[in-house]
Short mmCIF file of C-alpha atoms and ligand atoms in Angstrom, two decimals:
data_model
loop_
_atom_site.label_atom_id
_atom_site.label_comp_id
_atom_site.label_asym_id
_atom_site.label_seq_id
_atom_site.Cartn_x
_atom_site.Cartn_y
_atom_site.Cartn_z
CA LEU R 531 95.74 -4.81 46.95
CA ARG R 532 94.64 -1.27 47.59
CA ASP R 533 93.40 -0.60 44.03
CA LYS R 534 91.71 -3.98 43.84
CA TYR R 535 89.60 -3.35 46.95
CA LEU R 536 88.89 0.33 46.46
CA SER R 537 87.53 -0.20 42.98
CA ALA R 538 85.56 -3.30 44.04
CA ILE R 539 84.00 -1.31 46.91
CA ALA R 540 83.09 1.57 44.62
CA ASP R 541 81.37 -0.91 42.28
CA ALA R 542 79.54 -2.87 45.01
CA ALA R 543 75.90 -3.07 43.99
CA ASP R 544 74.33 -3.62 47.38
CA GLU R 545 74.96 -4.09 51.07
CA SER R 546 75.56 -7.83 50.90
CA ALA R 547 78.22 -7.42 48.18
CA LEU R 548 79.81 -4.82 50.41
CA GLU R 549 79.77 -7.20 53.39
CA THR R 550 81.49 -9.93 51.35
CA LEU R 551 84.23 -7.46 50.41
CA ARG R 552 84.63 -6.38 54.03
CA VAL R 553 85.20 -9.97 55.17
CA GLN R 554 87.68 -10.62 52.35
CA ALA R 555 89.68 -7.45 52.97
CA VAL R 556 89.58 -6.53 56.64
CA GLY R 557 87.84 -9.50 58.27
CA LYS R 558 89.65 -11.65 60.85
CA LYS R 559 90.92 -13.99 58.15
CA GLY R 560 90.97 -11.30 55.47
CA GLU R 561 93.85 -10.44 53.25
CA ILE R 562 95.12 -7.53 55.35
CA ASN R 563 95.28 -9.63 58.51
CA LEU R 564 97.11 -12.38 56.64
CA LYS R 565 99.67 -9.81 55.54
CA MET R 566 99.94 -8.54 59.11
CA ARG R 567 100.84 -12.02 60.27
CA GLU R 568 103.72 -12.03 57.84
CA LEU R 569 105.18 -9.00 59.65
CA GLY R 570 106.59 -11.43 62.23
CA LYS R 571 108.89 -12.98 59.66
CA MET R 572 110.33 -9.63 58.61
CA THR R 573 113.38 -7.80 59.87
CA ALA R 574 112.82 -4.88 62.25
CA GLU R 575 113.56 -2.34 59.52
CA GLU R 576 111.20 -3.96 57.03
CA ARG R 577 108.52 -4.15 59.73
CA GLN R 578 108.80 -0.44 60.51
CA VAL R 579 107.94 0.36 56.92
CA ALA R 580 105.33 -2.33 56.20
CA GLY R 581 103.39 -2.13 59.55
CA PRO R 582 102.18 1.48 59.30
CA LYS R 583 101.44 0.98 55.60
CA LEU R 584 99.17 -1.97 56.31
CA ASN R 585 97.41 -0.09 59.11
CA ALA R 586 96.82 2.92 56.87
CA LEU R 587 95.48 0.65 54.13
CA LYS R 588 93.12 -0.98 56.63
CA ASP R 589 91.79 2.44 57.68
CA GLU R 590 91.39 3.51 54.09
CA ILE R 591 89.41 0.40 53.17
CA ASN R 592 87.21 0.77 56.25
CA SER R 593 86.30 4.34 55.36
CA ALA R 594 85.67 3.39 51.74
CA LEU R 595 83.31 0.67 52.99
CA ALA R 596 81.45 3.18 55.21
CA ALA R 597 81.20 5.75 52.42
CA ARG R 598 79.83 3.21 49.95
CA LYS R 599 77.35 1.96 52.52
CA ALA R 600 76.02 5.49 53.09
CA ALA R 601 75.78 6.09 49.34
CA LEU R 602 73.82 2.87 48.85
CA ALA R 603 71.41 3.90 51.63
CA ASP R 604 70.83 7.25 49.92
CA VAL R 605 70.07 5.54 46.64
CA ALA R 606 67.62 3.20 48.39
CA LEU R 607 65.88 6.12 50.09
CA ASP R 608 65.62 8.03 46.81
CA ALA R 609 64.07 5.00 45.17
CA ARG R 610 61.55 4.64 47.99
CA LEU R 611 60.60 8.30 47.84
CA ARG R 612 60.11 7.96 44.11
CA ASP R 613 58.03 4.76 44.35
CA GLU R 614 55.91 5.74 47.31
CA TRP R 615 55.20 9.24 46.11
CA LEU R 616 51.64 10.30 46.85
CA ASP R 617 49.73 13.18 45.31
CA VAL R 618 47.72 14.47 48.25
CA THR R 619 46.01 16.98 45.99
CA LEU R 620 44.22 14.26 43.97
CA PRO R 621 40.47 14.09 44.61
CA GLY R 622 39.41 11.11 46.77
CA ARG R 623 37.84 8.02 45.25
CA ALA R 624 34.36 8.86 46.50
CA ALA R 625 32.57 8.06 43.28
CA GLY R 626 30.38 5.01 43.60
CA ARG R 627 30.71 4.77 47.36
CA PRO R 628 27.70 5.54 49.55
CA MET R 629 28.11 8.84 51.38
CA GLY R 630 26.72 9.32 54.87
CA SER R 631 24.73 12.37 55.87
CA VAL R 632 24.28 14.52 58.95
CA HIS R 633 21.19 13.52 60.93
CA PRO R 634 18.62 16.32 61.19
CA ILE R 635 18.88 16.22 65.00
CA SER R 636 22.65 16.77 64.84
CA GLN R 637 22.18 19.49 62.25
CA VAL R 638 19.54 21.33 64.29
CA THR R 639 21.55 20.95 67.53
CA GLU R 640 24.47 22.61 65.74
CA GLU R 641 22.26 25.39 64.37
CA ILE R 642 20.77 26.13 67.80
CA SER R 643 24.14 26.01 69.58
CA ALA R 644 25.62 28.41 67.03
CA ILE R 645 22.82 30.93 67.54
CA PHE R 646 23.19 30.82 71.32
CA ALA R 647 26.96 31.06 71.00
CA ASP R 648 26.38 34.37 69.19
CA LEU R 649 24.24 35.45 72.15
CA GLY R 650 27.09 34.67 74.56
CA PHE R 651 26.04 31.24 75.84
CA ALA R 652 28.71 28.58 76.46
CA VAL R 653 27.93 24.86 76.21
CA ALA R 654 27.59 22.74 79.39
CA GLU R 655 27.14 18.99 79.73
CA GLY R 656 25.87 16.42 82.20
CA PRO R 657 25.40 12.64 82.34
CA GLN R 658 22.39 10.86 80.83
CA ILE R 659 22.26 8.49 83.79
CA GLU R 660 21.61 10.98 86.55
CA SER R 661 21.12 10.69 90.29
CA ASP R 662 17.55 11.44 91.31
CA TRP R 663 18.95 14.25 93.45
CA TYR R 664 20.14 16.19 90.39
CA ASN R 665 17.15 15.20 88.26
CA PHE R 666 14.54 16.05 90.93
CA ASP R 667 15.48 17.13 94.48
CA ALA R 668 17.94 19.84 93.52
CA LEU R 669 15.31 21.19 91.11
CA ASN R 670 12.84 21.70 93.95
CA ILE R 671 11.02 18.41 93.29
CA PRO R 672 11.16 16.55 96.66
CA PRO R 673 10.51 12.77 96.82
CA HIS R 674 6.72 12.79 97.02
CA HIS R 675 6.10 15.78 94.79
CA PRO R 676 3.42 15.00 92.17
CA ALA R 677 5.71 16.32 89.40
CA ARG R 678 7.77 13.12 89.74
CA GLN R 679 4.81 11.17 88.34
CA GLU R 680 4.34 13.54 85.41
CA PHE R 681 7.75 12.72 84.01
CA ASP R 682 7.22 8.97 83.24
CA THR R 683 10.68 8.36 84.61
CA PHE R 684 12.88 5.36 83.78
CA TYR R 685 14.49 4.25 87.05
CA MET R 686 17.80 2.37 87.09
CA HIS R 687 17.50 -1.07 88.68
CA ARG R 688 19.15 -1.58 92.06
CA ASP R 689 19.63 -4.92 93.83
CA ALA R 690 18.62 -5.22 97.46
CA GLY R 691 21.49 -4.00 99.61
CA ASP R 692 22.86 -1.72 96.90
CA ASN R 693 23.57 1.46 98.83
CA ARG R 694 24.28 3.74 95.90
CA PRO R 695 21.87 6.66 95.59
CA PRO R 696 18.96 5.98 93.23
CA HIS R 697 19.60 6.91 89.59
CA VAL R 698 17.31 7.62 86.67
CA LEU R 699 17.66 8.22 82.95
CA ARG R 700 17.44 11.99 83.09
CA THR R 701 13.94 13.15 82.18
CA HIS R 702 15.10 16.62 81.12
CA THR R 703 18.31 18.64 80.70
CA SER R 704 17.47 20.78 83.76
CA PRO R 705 19.88 18.86 86.07
CA VAL R 706 22.68 20.37 83.99
CA GLN R 707 21.61 23.76 85.43
CA ILE R 708 22.71 22.49 88.85
CA ARG R 709 25.92 20.90 87.59
CA ALA R 710 26.92 24.01 85.65
CA MET R 711 26.28 26.36 88.59
CA GLU R 712 28.16 24.03 90.97
CA LYS R 713 31.10 24.14 88.60
CA THR R 714 31.40 27.85 87.80
CA GLY R 715 29.02 29.63 90.19
CA ALA R 716 27.37 32.91 89.15
CA PRO R 717 27.30 34.85 86.89
CA ILE R 718 26.73 32.16 84.27
CA ARG R 719 25.29 31.89 80.77
CA VAL R 720 25.12 28.37 79.34
CA ILE R 721 23.10 26.06 77.14
CA ALA R 722 23.07 22.29 77.61
CA PRO R 723 22.03 20.16 74.63
CA GLY R 724 21.50 16.44 75.08
CA ARG R 725 19.39 13.31 75.21
CA VAL R 726 16.57 12.89 77.68
CA TYR R 727 14.27 9.95 78.39
CA ARG R 728 10.61 9.43 79.25
CA SER R 729 8.46 6.34 78.98
CA ASP R 730 6.17 7.61 76.24
CA TYR R 731 5.54 6.62 72.61
CA ASP R 732 3.27 7.97 69.86
CA GLN R 733 3.52 10.15 66.75
CA THR R 734 4.91 13.08 68.72
CA HIS R 735 6.66 11.24 71.59
CA THR R 736 9.60 8.85 71.66
CA PRO R 737 11.15 7.37 74.83
CA MET R 738 14.40 9.13 73.99
CA PHE R 739 14.40 12.66 72.66
CA HIS R 740 16.53 15.80 72.76
CA GLN R 741 16.41 19.04 74.69
CA ILE R 742 18.45 22.18 74.96
CA GLU R 743 18.51 23.78 78.37
CA GLY R 744 19.27 27.47 78.69
CA LEU R 745 20.44 29.23 81.86
CA ALA R 746 21.40 32.86 82.46
CA ILE R 747 22.17 34.04 86.00
CA ASP R 748 23.44 37.48 86.92
CA ARG R 749 22.65 40.36 89.31
CA ASP R 750 19.47 41.61 87.68
CA ILE R 751 18.32 39.30 84.90
CA SER R 752 14.56 39.48 84.33
CA MET R 753 11.74 37.93 82.28
CA ALA R 754 12.29 40.74 79.78
CA HIS R 755 15.77 39.38 79.05
CA LEU R 756 14.28 35.91 78.63
CA LYS R 757 11.75 37.21 76.12
CA TRP R 758 14.38 39.12 74.14
CA VAL R 759 16.78 36.17 74.02
CA LEU R 760 14.06 33.76 72.87
CA GLU R 761 12.72 36.12 70.21
CA GLU R 762 16.24 36.68 68.87
CA PHE R 763 16.69 32.93 68.84
CA PHE R 764 13.45 32.13 66.99
CA ALA R 765 14.05 34.85 64.41
CA ALA R 766 17.53 33.46 63.71
CA PHE R 767 16.50 29.80 63.79
CA PHE R 768 13.46 30.10 61.50
CA GLU R 769 15.04 32.96 59.53
CA ILE R 770 11.92 35.07 60.05
CA ASP R 771 12.35 38.63 61.33
CA GLY R 772 9.86 39.67 63.98
CA ILE R 773 8.36 36.23 64.49
CA LYS R 774 5.75 36.52 67.26
CA THR R 775 5.92 34.60 70.52
CA ARG R 776 3.29 34.06 73.19
CA PHE R 777 4.15 33.55 76.86
CA ARG R 778 1.51 31.55 78.72
CA ALA R 779 1.61 31.41 82.53
CA SER R 780 2.45 27.88 83.59
CA HIS R 781 4.03 25.95 86.42
CA PHE R 782 7.36 24.18 86.87
CA PRO R 783 8.70 23.43 90.35
CA PHE R 784 12.12 24.82 89.39
CA THR R 785 10.97 28.20 88.04
CA GLU R 786 8.83 30.97 89.54
CA PRO R 787 7.14 32.53 87.72
CA SER R 788 6.95 30.00 84.88
CA ALA R 789 5.87 30.37 81.29
CA GLU R 790 5.28 28.10 78.36
CA VAL R 791 6.25 29.73 75.12
CA ASP R 792 4.41 29.38 71.81
CA ILE R 793 5.43 30.62 68.39
CA GLN R 794 3.15 32.07 65.76
CA CYS R 795 2.02 29.66 63.04
CA SER R 796 -0.86 28.65 60.83
CA TRP R 797 -2.04 25.81 58.63
CA VAL R 798 -2.44 26.60 54.94
CA ASP R 799 -3.69 23.74 52.70
CA GLY R 800 -2.56 21.19 55.23
CA GLN R 801 0.89 22.81 55.42
CA LEU R 802 2.25 24.28 58.61
CA ARG R 803 3.54 27.84 58.15
CA ILE R 804 5.76 29.18 60.91
CA GLY R 805 5.59 32.92 61.64
CA GLU R 806 2.32 33.42 59.75
CA GLY R 807 -1.34 33.70 60.74
CA ASP R 808 -2.98 33.55 64.13
CA GLY R 809 -2.29 30.02 65.39
CA TRP R 810 0.19 29.08 68.10
CA MET R 811 2.56 26.16 68.60
CA GLU R 812 4.09 25.36 71.98
CA VAL R 813 7.88 24.99 71.76
CA LEU R 814 9.37 25.37 75.21
CA GLY R 815 9.08 25.76 78.96
CA SER R 816 10.78 28.56 80.84
CA GLY R 817 10.77 30.89 83.82
CA MET R 818 12.79 32.63 86.50
CA VAL R 819 15.02 30.15 88.31
CA HIS R 820 13.48 29.27 91.69
CA PRO R 821 15.54 30.43 94.72
CA HIS R 822 15.57 26.85 96.04
CA VAL R 823 17.31 25.75 92.83
CA LEU R 824 19.98 28.43 93.16
CA LYS R 825 20.51 27.36 96.78
CA SER R 826 20.86 23.66 95.83
CA ALA R 827 23.66 24.65 93.47
CA GLY R 828 25.42 26.83 96.04
CA VAL R 829 24.40 30.17 94.48
CA ASP R 830 23.09 32.86 96.86
CA PRO R 831 19.53 33.82 95.80
CA ASP R 832 19.80 37.15 97.64
CA GLN R 833 22.51 38.24 95.22
CA TRP R 834 21.76 36.39 92.01
CA GLN R 835 18.75 35.73 89.81
CA GLY R 836 18.06 34.70 86.27
CA PHE R 837 16.05 32.68 83.78
CA ALA R 838 16.06 29.13 82.49
CA PHE R 839 14.34 27.47 79.57
CA GLY R 840 14.12 24.00 78.07
CA LEU R 841 13.24 23.45 74.45
CA GLY R 842 12.68 20.29 72.46
CA ILE R 843 15.23 19.94 69.67
CA ASP R 844 13.23 17.23 67.89
CA ARG R 845 10.12 19.40 67.87
CA LEU R 846 12.03 22.35 66.40
CA ALA R 847 13.61 20.10 63.76
CA MET R 848 10.16 18.82 62.73
CA LEU R 849 8.84 22.38 62.46
CA LYS R 850 11.79 23.83 60.54
CA TYR R 851 12.23 20.96 58.07
CA GLY R 852 8.62 19.79 57.76
CA ILE R 853 9.13 16.33 59.23
CA PRO R 854 5.72 14.87 60.11
CA ASP R 855 6.45 11.92 62.42
CA LEU R 856 8.88 12.14 65.32
CA ARG R 857 9.40 8.38 65.42
CA ALA R 858 11.03 8.43 61.97
CA PHE R 859 13.98 10.28 63.50
CA PHE R 860 15.08 7.12 65.25
CA ASP R 861 14.09 4.35 62.80
CA SER R 862 17.45 4.47 60.95
CA ASP R 863 15.64 4.03 57.63
CA LEU R 864 18.33 4.90 55.06
CA ARG R 865 15.81 6.28 52.58
CA TRP R 866 14.53 8.69 55.25
CA LEU R 867 18.07 9.65 56.27
CA ARG R 868 18.99 10.35 52.63
CA HIS R 869 15.90 12.49 52.19
CA TYR R 870 16.10 14.54 55.41
CA GLY R 871 19.85 14.30 56.09
CA PHE R 872 22.32 17.13 55.46
CA SER R 873 25.57 16.89 53.60
CA ALA R 874 28.56 17.02 55.91
N1 LIG N 1324 12.64 20.87 82.25
C1 LIG N 1324 11.39 21.29 81.69
C2 LIG N 1324 10.81 20.12 80.90
O1 LIG N 1324 11.52 19.26 80.47
C3 LIG N 1324 11.52 22.48 80.80
C4 LIG N 1324 11.97 23.71 81.54
C5 LIG N 1324 13.32 23.99 81.64
C6 LIG N 1324 11.06 24.57 82.11
C7 LIG N 1324 13.75 25.12 82.30
C8 LIG N 1324 11.45 25.69 82.79
C9 LIG N 1324 12.82 25.97 82.88
O2 LIG N 1324 9.62 20.06 80.69
#
């Protein structure tokens, strides 16, 4: 009996064969149990010899079953590992499939962020649907200030009886100045890239476009620091050492004094050349952060001061990569994206 089962178990080809053997040998109505029933008919002496033997045989068969089961599982696992083997070093099957590209706006946003990261600026963020307090009031633009009209603001619709504060699609990234200062206080050095919205549309205006806000607040930051930071930035961005900038006195409610900044450029044979000649191209607005703005954000203007600027990402992308029409950025024309896009 013993040899019959042990060799059958060792030869069992799979789990179901093993289960059949288990039932035959040690199952309720299996051969061992049948033999155990016969113990009753034996004499006491015979029983004392046969009983332990049968029990030992039962144990032995049970462990042989378990061992064979484990061995079969190992074999199955080996087979799976062999069949499902994957060479992760093989090149992907890219050939023939269309590859996407990085949009010039994303590319330029990355380039600008990297340059300002080198200059010690962290990245801050704010919502695109902004309360009019952050977009205007906190930036020293009270409700009836004429500057509100200049922005061509998109207002969010509110039903009568809706008591939530009025919201707008942010018209600039400047509200992120307030949010960033509320969050970390002074000193602070951040940029805030993102989408902004104004109701405007022609070759150089789209209702959605992109800005990067800059903000540096410390004990004694001055216009000189602003000028140095921007000149470093333009030199790095356009890869032109010593590119000239021009600061023109201007007005923004949230800076005092304010300056619009132009970079040196010229037109040669209908081609725009950055950093050459005696023409100028406006690229950003800037100034010393107005004390009212610091106060709105909970920063004490008697102890802290600094500069802010806002530049148009789309405009800089057009200038750097020679893209003539702003609207093409957002047409999703695949031929345009293939031509002006960057490989990932
Ligand atoms: N928010 C201004 C705009 O969108 C730009 C700006 C930012 C000017 C910061 C001064 C300081 O026109």
